[in-house]
Short mmCIF file of C-alpha atoms and ligand atoms in Angstrom, two decimals:
data_model
loop_
_atom_site.label_atom_id
_atom_site.label_comp_id
_atom_site.label_asym_id
_atom_site.label_seq_id
_atom_site.Cartn_x
_atom_site.Cartn_y
_atom_site.Cartn_z
CA MET A 109 -37.84 124.13 -91.03
CA PHE A 110 -38.39 124.48 -94.81
CA ASP A 111 -38.21 127.99 -95.17
CA GLY A 112 -34.55 127.80 -95.87
CA ASP A 113 -35.13 125.05 -98.51
CA PHE A 114 -34.33 127.36 -101.70
CA GLY A 115 -32.58 124.65 -103.68
CA ASN A 116 -34.08 123.39 -106.70
CA PRO A 117 -35.04 119.60 -106.55
CA ALA A 118 -33.93 119.05 -109.92
CA SER A 119 -30.27 120.25 -109.30
CA THR A 120 -28.37 117.15 -108.32
CA SER A 121 -25.05 118.75 -108.23
CA HIS A 122 -25.34 120.42 -104.71
CA VAL A 123 -26.47 119.92 -101.23
CA PHE A 124 -29.26 121.87 -101.50
CA GLY A 125 -30.74 120.54 -104.33
CA TRP A 126 -30.60 117.07 -102.65
CA GLU A 127 -32.56 118.22 -99.66
CA ALA A 128 -35.33 119.87 -101.82
CA GLU A 129 -35.39 116.51 -103.55
CA GLU A 130 -35.38 114.49 -100.28
CA HIS A 131 -38.47 116.62 -99.17
CA VAL A 132 -40.02 116.22 -102.64
CA GLU A 133 -39.61 112.21 -102.58
CA ASN A 134 -40.80 111.99 -98.81
CA ALA A 135 -44.00 113.91 -99.93
CA ARG A 136 -44.24 111.25 -102.98
CA VAL A 137 -44.07 108.25 -100.50
CA GLN A 138 -46.60 109.96 -98.08
CA LEU A 139 -48.98 110.58 -101.02
CA ALA A 140 -48.43 107.13 -102.54
CA GLN A 141 -49.16 105.52 -99.45
CA LEU A 142 -52.66 107.18 -98.85
CA ILE A 143 -53.83 105.71 -102.00
CA GLY A 144 -51.81 102.41 -102.08
CA ALA A 145 -49.49 103.14 -104.92
CA ASP A 146 -45.68 103.20 -105.57
CA PRO A 147 -44.42 106.44 -105.41
CA LEU A 148 -42.94 106.35 -108.85
CA GLU A 149 -46.55 106.31 -109.65
CA ILE A 150 -47.30 109.82 -108.45
CA VAL A 151 -46.63 112.62 -111.00
CA TRP A 152 -46.53 116.30 -109.22
CA THR A 153 -49.21 118.73 -110.97
CA SER A 154 -50.78 121.99 -110.14
CA GLY A 155 -54.09 120.60 -109.12
CA ALA A 156 -56.67 118.16 -109.90
CA THR A 157 -57.95 120.18 -112.99
CA GLU A 158 -54.12 119.79 -114.55
CA SER A 159 -54.37 116.44 -113.64
CA ASP A 160 -57.70 115.54 -115.22
CA ASN A 161 -56.32 117.39 -118.34
CA LEU A 162 -53.15 115.65 -118.50
CA ALA A 163 -55.09 111.95 -118.21
CA LEU A 164 -57.37 112.80 -120.86
CA LYS A 165 -55.35 115.02 -123.58
CA GLY A 166 -52.32 113.09 -122.99
CA LEU A 167 -53.98 109.83 -123.80
CA ALA A 168 -55.64 111.45 -126.81
CA GLU A 169 -52.68 112.86 -128.18
CA HIS A 170 -51.11 109.68 -128.27
CA TYR A 171 -54.00 107.94 -130.00
CA GLY A 172 -55.23 111.08 -132.31
CA SER A 173 -58.71 109.47 -132.88
CA GLY A 174 -61.26 107.39 -130.98
CA HIS A 175 -63.62 107.28 -128.19
CA ILE A 176 -64.08 108.31 -124.67
CA VAL A 177 -66.72 107.34 -122.11
CA THR A 178 -67.38 109.76 -119.31
CA SER A 179 -70.27 110.84 -117.05
CA ALA A 180 -72.45 113.81 -117.84
CA TYR A 181 -71.85 115.23 -114.27
CA GLU A 182 -68.12 115.05 -114.05
CA HIS A 183 -66.21 118.14 -112.99
CA LYS A 184 -65.96 120.86 -115.51
CA ALA A 185 -62.34 119.87 -115.49
CA VAL A 186 -62.95 116.83 -117.22
CA LEU A 187 -66.23 117.88 -119.14
CA ASP A 188 -64.06 120.92 -120.78
CA THR A 189 -61.32 118.85 -121.56
CA CYS A 190 -63.77 116.23 -123.35
CA ASP A 191 -65.46 119.57 -125.11
CA TYR A 192 -62.11 120.44 -126.41
CA LEU A 193 -61.35 116.85 -127.41
CA GLU A 194 -64.48 116.68 -129.28
CA LYS A 195 -63.59 119.95 -131.51
CA ARG A 196 -60.47 117.80 -132.41
CA GLY A 197 -62.35 114.96 -133.58
CA ILE A 198 -62.71 112.68 -130.62
CA ARG A 199 -66.13 110.93 -129.83
CA VAL A 200 -67.29 111.42 -126.37
CA THR A 201 -70.34 109.08 -124.81
CA TYR A 202 -71.61 111.18 -121.76
CA ILE A 203 -73.26 108.69 -119.72
CA THR A 204 -76.47 109.70 -117.59
CA PRO A 205 -76.41 109.22 -114.08
CA GLY A 206 -79.45 107.11 -112.34
CA ALA A 207 -81.93 108.81 -109.83
CA ASP A 208 -79.61 107.61 -107.01
CA GLY A 209 -77.10 109.80 -108.65
CA LEU A 210 -74.64 107.00 -109.38
CA VAL A 211 -72.94 106.06 -112.76
CA SER A 212 -74.15 102.11 -113.44
CA PRO A 213 -71.12 99.89 -114.33
CA LYS A 214 -73.61 98.43 -117.08
CA HIS A 215 -74.15 101.49 -118.65
CA VAL A 216 -70.08 101.94 -119.01
CA GLU A 217 -69.75 98.60 -120.42
CA ASP A 218 -72.65 99.40 -123.02
CA ALA A 219 -71.06 102.51 -123.81
CA ILE A 220 -67.59 101.11 -124.47
CA GLU A 221 -67.09 100.64 -128.33
CA ASP A 222 -64.21 99.06 -130.48
CA ASP A 223 -61.93 102.29 -130.69
CA THR A 224 -62.55 103.58 -126.92
CA PHE A 225 -59.45 104.34 -125.37
CA VAL A 226 -60.22 105.63 -121.96
CA VAL A 227 -63.05 105.71 -119.69
CA SER A 228 -63.17 108.41 -117.18
CA VAL A 229 -65.89 108.39 -114.25
CA MET A 230 -65.35 110.39 -110.95
CA HIS A 231 -65.20 108.77 -107.63
CA VAL A 232 -67.47 110.85 -105.48
CA ASN A 233 -69.48 113.81 -107.11
CA ASN A 234 -68.55 117.16 -105.70
CA GLU A 235 -72.10 118.68 -105.65
CA ILE A 236 -74.08 115.92 -104.07
CA GLY A 237 -71.38 113.62 -102.48
CA VAL A 238 -72.32 110.22 -103.74
CA LEU A 239 -69.86 107.40 -104.17
CA ASN A 240 -69.44 105.53 -107.52
CA ASP A 241 -68.64 101.79 -107.65
CA ILE A 242 -65.29 102.32 -108.98
CA ALA A 243 -63.97 98.82 -108.41
CA SER A 244 -66.58 97.15 -110.76
CA ILE A 245 -65.94 99.74 -113.49
CA GLY A 246 -62.41 99.45 -113.36
CA ARG A 247 -63.00 95.77 -113.60
CA ILE A 248 -65.04 96.16 -116.68
CA CYS A 249 -62.25 98.64 -118.36
CA ARG A 250 -59.49 96.26 -117.66
CA ASP A 251 -61.44 93.05 -119.15
CA ARG A 252 -62.22 95.36 -122.18
CA ASN A 253 -58.81 96.78 -122.73
CA VAL A 254 -59.71 100.32 -122.29
CA PHE A 255 -57.62 102.44 -119.60
CA PHE A 256 -59.38 103.82 -116.73
CA HIS A 257 -59.16 107.38 -115.42
CA VAL A 258 -60.95 108.28 -111.90
CA ASP A 259 -61.20 111.93 -110.92
CA ALA A 260 -60.68 111.25 -106.98
CA ALA A 261 -60.32 114.86 -105.78
CA GLN A 262 -63.44 114.55 -103.52
CA SER A 263 -62.66 111.20 -102.06
CA VAL A 264 -59.05 110.82 -101.44
CA GLY A 265 -58.56 111.55 -97.96
CA LYS A 266 -62.33 111.31 -96.91
CA VAL A 267 -62.95 107.29 -97.82
CA PRO A 268 -60.32 104.65 -97.92
CA VAL A 269 -58.96 104.87 -101.92
CA ASN A 270 -56.54 101.96 -102.97
CA VAL A 271 -55.77 102.04 -106.92
CA VAL A 272 -54.61 98.37 -107.16
CA ASP A 273 -58.21 97.19 -105.13
CA LEU A 274 -60.13 99.76 -107.26
CA ASN A 275 -58.35 98.95 -110.70
CA ILE A 276 -57.87 102.33 -111.68
CA ASP A 277 -55.03 103.22 -114.29
CA MET A 278 -54.93 107.06 -113.73
CA LEU A 279 -56.46 108.77 -110.77
CA SER A 280 -56.43 112.64 -110.26
CA ILE A 281 -55.85 114.39 -106.66
CA SER A 282 -56.10 118.11 -105.51
CA GLY A 283 -54.18 119.30 -102.68
CA HIS A 284 -56.60 121.75 -101.21
CA LYS A 285 -59.29 119.06 -100.99
CA ILE A 286 -57.25 117.33 -98.35
CA TYR A 287 -56.71 120.21 -96.36
CA GLY A 288 -53.31 120.74 -97.92
CA PRO A 289 -52.15 123.98 -100.25
CA LYS A 290 -53.89 124.93 -103.09
CA GLY A 291 -52.00 124.70 -106.45
CA ILE A 292 -50.80 121.54 -106.01
CA GLY A 293 -52.12 118.11 -107.15
CA ALA A 294 -51.08 114.82 -108.63
CA LEU A 295 -51.94 112.36 -111.06
CA TYR A 296 -51.42 108.46 -110.16
CA VAL A 297 -50.37 106.66 -113.38
CA ARG A 298 -50.13 103.08 -113.20
CA ARG A 299 -46.95 101.78 -114.10
CA ALA A 300 -47.73 97.70 -114.73
CA ALA A 301 -50.21 99.24 -117.47
CA SER A 302 -47.75 100.94 -119.56
CA ILE A 303 -50.00 103.70 -120.55
CA PRO A 304 -49.28 105.78 -123.45
CA LEU A 305 -49.57 108.92 -121.67
CA GLN A 306 -48.03 112.14 -123.58
CA ALA A 307 -47.02 115.19 -121.75
CA ILE A 308 -49.09 118.41 -122.19
CA ILE A 309 -46.51 120.55 -120.62
CA HIS A 310 -43.34 120.57 -122.25
CA GLY A 311 -39.71 121.33 -121.22
CA GLY A 312 -36.98 120.03 -118.92
CA GLY A 313 -38.45 116.62 -118.73
CA HIS A 314 -39.08 116.58 -115.21
CA GLU A 315 -41.54 113.73 -113.53
CA ARG A 316 -40.35 111.19 -116.31
CA GLY A 317 -41.09 113.52 -119.07
CA LEU A 318 -44.85 113.79 -118.14
CA ARG A 319 -44.94 117.35 -116.46
CA SER A 320 -41.88 119.47 -117.02
CA GLY A 321 -41.50 122.79 -114.90
CA THR A 322 -39.46 123.30 -111.64
CA LEU A 323 -41.48 121.46 -108.66
CA ALA A 324 -43.52 123.42 -106.63
CA THR A 325 -41.36 122.28 -103.46
CA HIS A 326 -43.01 124.13 -100.50
CA GLN A 327 -46.56 122.91 -101.90
CA ILE A 328 -45.10 119.37 -102.50
CA VAL A 329 -44.20 119.22 -98.80
CA GLY A 330 -47.60 120.73 -97.95
CA ILE A 331 -49.62 118.13 -99.38
CA GLY A 332 -47.60 115.04 -98.42
CA ALA A 333 -47.97 116.20 -94.73
CA ALA A 334 -51.62 116.62 -95.51
CA ALA A 335 -51.95 113.15 -97.00
CA SER A 336 -50.13 111.52 -94.03
CA VAL A 337 -52.54 113.46 -91.75
CA CYS A 338 -55.53 112.26 -93.54
CA GLU A 339 -54.00 108.67 -93.48
CA GLN A 340 -53.88 108.89 -89.64
CA GLU A 341 -57.30 110.22 -88.90
CA LEU A 342 -59.34 108.84 -91.74
CA GLU A 343 -61.11 106.00 -89.49
CA ARG A 344 -61.98 108.27 -86.72
CA GLU A 345 -62.82 111.18 -88.50
CA SER A 346 -65.04 109.49 -91.24
CA GLU A 347 -66.97 108.05 -88.29
CA ARG A 348 -67.26 111.66 -86.52
CA LEU A 349 -68.17 112.93 -89.85
CA ARG A 350 -71.10 110.67 -90.36
CA ASN A 351 -72.48 110.95 -87.31
CA LEU A 352 -72.45 114.96 -87.58
CA ARG A 353 -74.07 114.54 -91.29
CA GLU A 354 -76.61 112.00 -89.94
CA ARG A 355 -77.60 114.53 -87.21
CA LEU A 356 -77.67 117.32 -89.51
CA TRP A 357 -79.87 115.28 -92.20
CA ALA A 358 -82.01 113.65 -89.19
CA HIS A 359 -83.23 117.11 -88.32
CA LEU A 360 -83.33 118.50 -91.58
CA ARG A 361 -85.86 115.76 -92.81
CA GLN A 362 -88.31 116.52 -90.11
CA ILE A 363 -89.21 120.04 -92.31
CA PRO A 364 -91.93 118.90 -94.70
CA ASP A 365 -91.11 118.76 -98.40
CA VAL A 366 -87.45 118.14 -97.95
CA HIS A 367 -85.45 116.12 -100.36
CA LEU A 368 -82.09 114.48 -100.32
CA ASN A 369 -80.38 114.57 -103.84
CA GLY A 370 -78.85 111.43 -104.35
CA SER A 371 -78.50 107.88 -102.72
CA GLU A 372 -78.52 107.85 -98.82
CA ASP A 373 -76.21 104.92 -98.31
CA GLN A 374 -73.75 105.30 -101.20
CA ARG A 375 -71.90 108.66 -100.20
CA ILE A 376 -68.98 110.08 -98.39
CA PRO A 377 -69.42 111.06 -94.65
CA GLY A 378 -69.26 114.92 -94.87
CA LEU A 379 -71.33 116.05 -97.82
CA ILE A 380 -74.94 116.08 -98.54
CA ASN A 381 -76.89 118.09 -100.90
CA VAL A 382 -80.74 118.87 -99.90
CA GLY A 383 -83.83 120.37 -101.88
CA PHE A 384 -86.21 122.64 -100.40
CA GLY A 385 -89.77 122.08 -101.94
CA GLY A 386 -91.83 125.55 -102.28
CA VAL A 387 -88.98 127.95 -101.50
CA ASP A 388 -86.76 129.99 -103.63
CA GLY A 389 -83.66 128.89 -103.53
CA GLU A 390 -81.48 132.23 -103.96
CA THR A 391 -83.78 133.78 -101.32
CA LEU A 392 -82.86 130.88 -99.22
CA LEU A 393 -79.51 131.29 -99.56
CA MET A 394 -79.37 134.90 -98.77
CA ALA A 395 -81.40 134.30 -95.63
CA LEU A 396 -78.72 132.17 -94.49
CA ASN A 397 -76.21 134.03 -94.60
CA ASP A 398 -74.71 133.04 -91.30
CA VAL A 399 -74.46 129.53 -92.19
CA ALA A 400 -71.62 128.55 -94.79
CA VAL A 401 -73.78 126.62 -97.15
CA SER A 402 -73.69 126.82 -101.23
CA SER A 403 -75.93 126.10 -103.88
CA GLY A 404 -74.92 123.29 -106.21
CA SER A 405 -72.45 124.94 -108.23
CA ALA A 406 -70.02 127.03 -106.86
CA CYS A 407 -70.03 130.78 -107.83
CA THR A 408 -72.24 131.53 -110.83
CA SER A 409 -74.33 133.84 -108.37
CA ALA A 410 -75.05 136.01 -110.89
CA THR A 411 -76.63 133.57 -112.98
CA VAL A 412 -79.21 131.32 -111.11
CA GLU A 413 -79.08 128.45 -113.17
CA PRO A 414 -80.22 125.15 -111.83
CA SER A 415 -76.95 123.12 -111.23
CA TYR A 416 -76.03 120.80 -114.50
CA VAL A 417 -75.35 117.84 -111.74
CA LEU A 418 -78.84 117.74 -110.23
CA ARG A 419 -80.32 118.40 -113.62
CA ALA A 420 -77.99 115.47 -115.06
CA ILE A 421 -79.81 113.14 -112.13
CA GLY A 422 -83.12 114.29 -113.15
CA VAL A 423 -83.77 116.51 -110.53
CA ALA A 424 -86.46 118.99 -111.46
CA ASP A 425 -85.26 122.56 -111.95
CA GLU A 426 -87.52 124.60 -109.71
CA LEU A 427 -86.39 121.93 -106.86
CA ALA A 428 -82.63 121.90 -107.99
CA SER A 429 -82.74 125.60 -107.81
CA ALA A 430 -84.21 125.25 -104.33
CA SER A 431 -81.40 122.87 -103.26
CA LEU A 432 -78.38 123.73 -100.92
CA ARG A 433 -75.09 121.68 -100.42
CA PHE A 434 -73.84 121.10 -96.93
CA THR A 435 -70.82 119.81 -95.98
CA VAL A 436 -69.20 119.04 -92.77
CA GLY A 437 -65.54 118.97 -92.40
CA ARG A 438 -62.82 118.79 -89.86
CA PHE A 439 -63.52 121.49 -87.94
CA THR A 440 -67.13 121.42 -87.69
CA THR A 441 -68.54 120.98 -84.25
CA GLU A 442 -71.85 119.49 -83.24
CA GLU A 443 -72.99 122.68 -81.59
CA GLU A 444 -72.61 124.40 -85.46
CA VAL A 445 -74.60 121.41 -86.98
CA ASP A 446 -77.49 122.48 -84.09
CA PHE A 447 -77.18 125.96 -84.68
CA ALA A 448 -77.62 125.30 -88.87
CA VAL A 449 -80.52 123.02 -88.47
CA THR A 450 -82.29 125.42 -86.32
CA ARG A 451 -81.66 128.51 -88.57
CA ILE A 452 -82.59 126.45 -91.89
CA ALA A 453 -85.76 125.25 -90.32
CA ASP A 454 -86.72 128.79 -89.25
CA VAL A 455 -85.88 130.40 -92.66
CA VAL A 456 -87.75 127.60 -94.44
CA HIS A 457 -90.78 128.20 -92.64
CA THR A 458 -90.91 131.59 -92.79
CA LEU A 459 -90.50 131.79 -96.39
CA ARG A 460 -92.95 129.30 -96.90
CA ASP A 461 -95.45 131.59 -94.65
CA ARG A 462 -94.68 134.23 -96.73
CA ARG A 463 -95.47 132.28 -100.07
CA ALA A 464 -98.55 131.25 -98.87
CA THR A 465 -100.02 134.52 -97.38
CA ARG A 466 -98.93 136.65 -100.56
C1 PLP B 46 -62.25 120.61 -106.84
C2 PLP B 46 -62.07 119.43 -108.07
C3 PLP B 46 -61.39 119.89 -108.78
C4 PLP B 46 -60.23 120.68 -108.96
O1 PLP B 46 -59.10 120.73 -108.32
P1 PLP B 46 -58.47 121.82 -108.48
O2 PLP B 46 -57.19 121.15 -107.57
O3 PLP B 46 -59.17 122.80 -107.63
O4 PLP B 46 -57.82 121.86 -109.53
C5 PLP B 46 -61.65 118.49 -110.14
N1 PLP B 46 -62.60 117.68 -109.57
C6 PLP B 46 -63.21 117.57 -108.76
C7 PLP B 46 -64.24 116.43 -108.36
C8 PLP B 46 -63.01 118.67 -107.88
O5 PLP B 46 -63.99 118.31 -106.55
#
C-alpha cells in the first residue's frame, strides 16, 4: 500500500505529495491520540534522542542563560545535552532520586530557582522501570511558571499517558520503544503554553519551523500504526505483562540474597532490575547466554562500570555490577519466563557454590 508512496509530503502542488501528506497527517492523529494531544502539537523527529535535544537546546537557545533542573539518572540524551549546555554557561541541578528510585516532587520544587526555565524529568527510567509522579512535578512547574519536559520513551504505549492530565509542556517519544520503526520519534509541544522553542535543525521550515528536513514518510506511517496498536492493546497487554513480571519476580525472590532495584509498585508492568548478592555480574551474564537479559547499562561490555542509574539510587557498586535488567514484552510467553527463572536460579546457585568452595 505504501511502497508506491514516493511523493514528498511537503510537495503540495501534485497528487503524489498530497497522498504522502495524508499518510503523515493520519499518523500524527494516531500518535496524538495515544497521548491525549492535538495533532498540531506533534513535531516529528528522528527519535527520542533528538526530541530531548530539541526540547532542552531549543529552550536554552532562546534564553541564552539561566538554570535547568533535571535528575541524575536521566537517559544520556538528556544528561549529555545538559553537559553540553553547562559548557555554554547554563547552570544545571541534577536531583538525586530516592532509594526507591523515584524523583521526589518536593526535591524538584526546592531545586527551582528564579531563573530556572525548564525542568526535565523522565517518566519511566529505562534501566529500572520505576514510574515517576509526573502529574505532581508538572503541577509544581506550572505553579512556578517553569516549562516542564518529560522523556517518555519508556512510558508511552506501556502505561496510560495523557499530556493534559500530567501537566506536561514537552514530551519525547521514540518509535522503536513502542514496537514501531527505528529512526523516528516525536516531540509533543504544548500549544497553549506558547513555548519559545528554537529549532536546532534549520532548513526548509518543515514542522512549523521547528524541525526542517523532508519527513521520513515511511517511518512516520510505521510509528502511527504502532501507536494505534498500543492504544488498542494497552489495557489488556499491561495486565498480561504485569502478570508475567510478577511471575518472574515471585520466582526470583525465592533465591536468597536477591534484591529488587527501585520501588516494587510504582513501576511499568514489563521491566524489573534485580541484584544478585555474592555473584560476579559479568560471570552471571555470560553464564546466562541463553536468556536475553542485560546488565544495567546497554552495551558498554568492554568496561564493567557499575550502572550510573543504580549508583544514583544508592545501590552499592558490588551489587550494582551484579544486577540484571529483565524485560517482558508483547512477544514474551509464560513458558519463556519459567525457563528463564529456572536457568537463573541454577546459574546463581552454581556460581555461589563455586565461590564458597574456592
Ligand atoms: C531509548 C531511549 C531514548 C532514546 O531514544 P531513541 O529513539 O533511540 O533516540 C531516550 N530516552 C529514554 C528514556 C530511552 O529509553
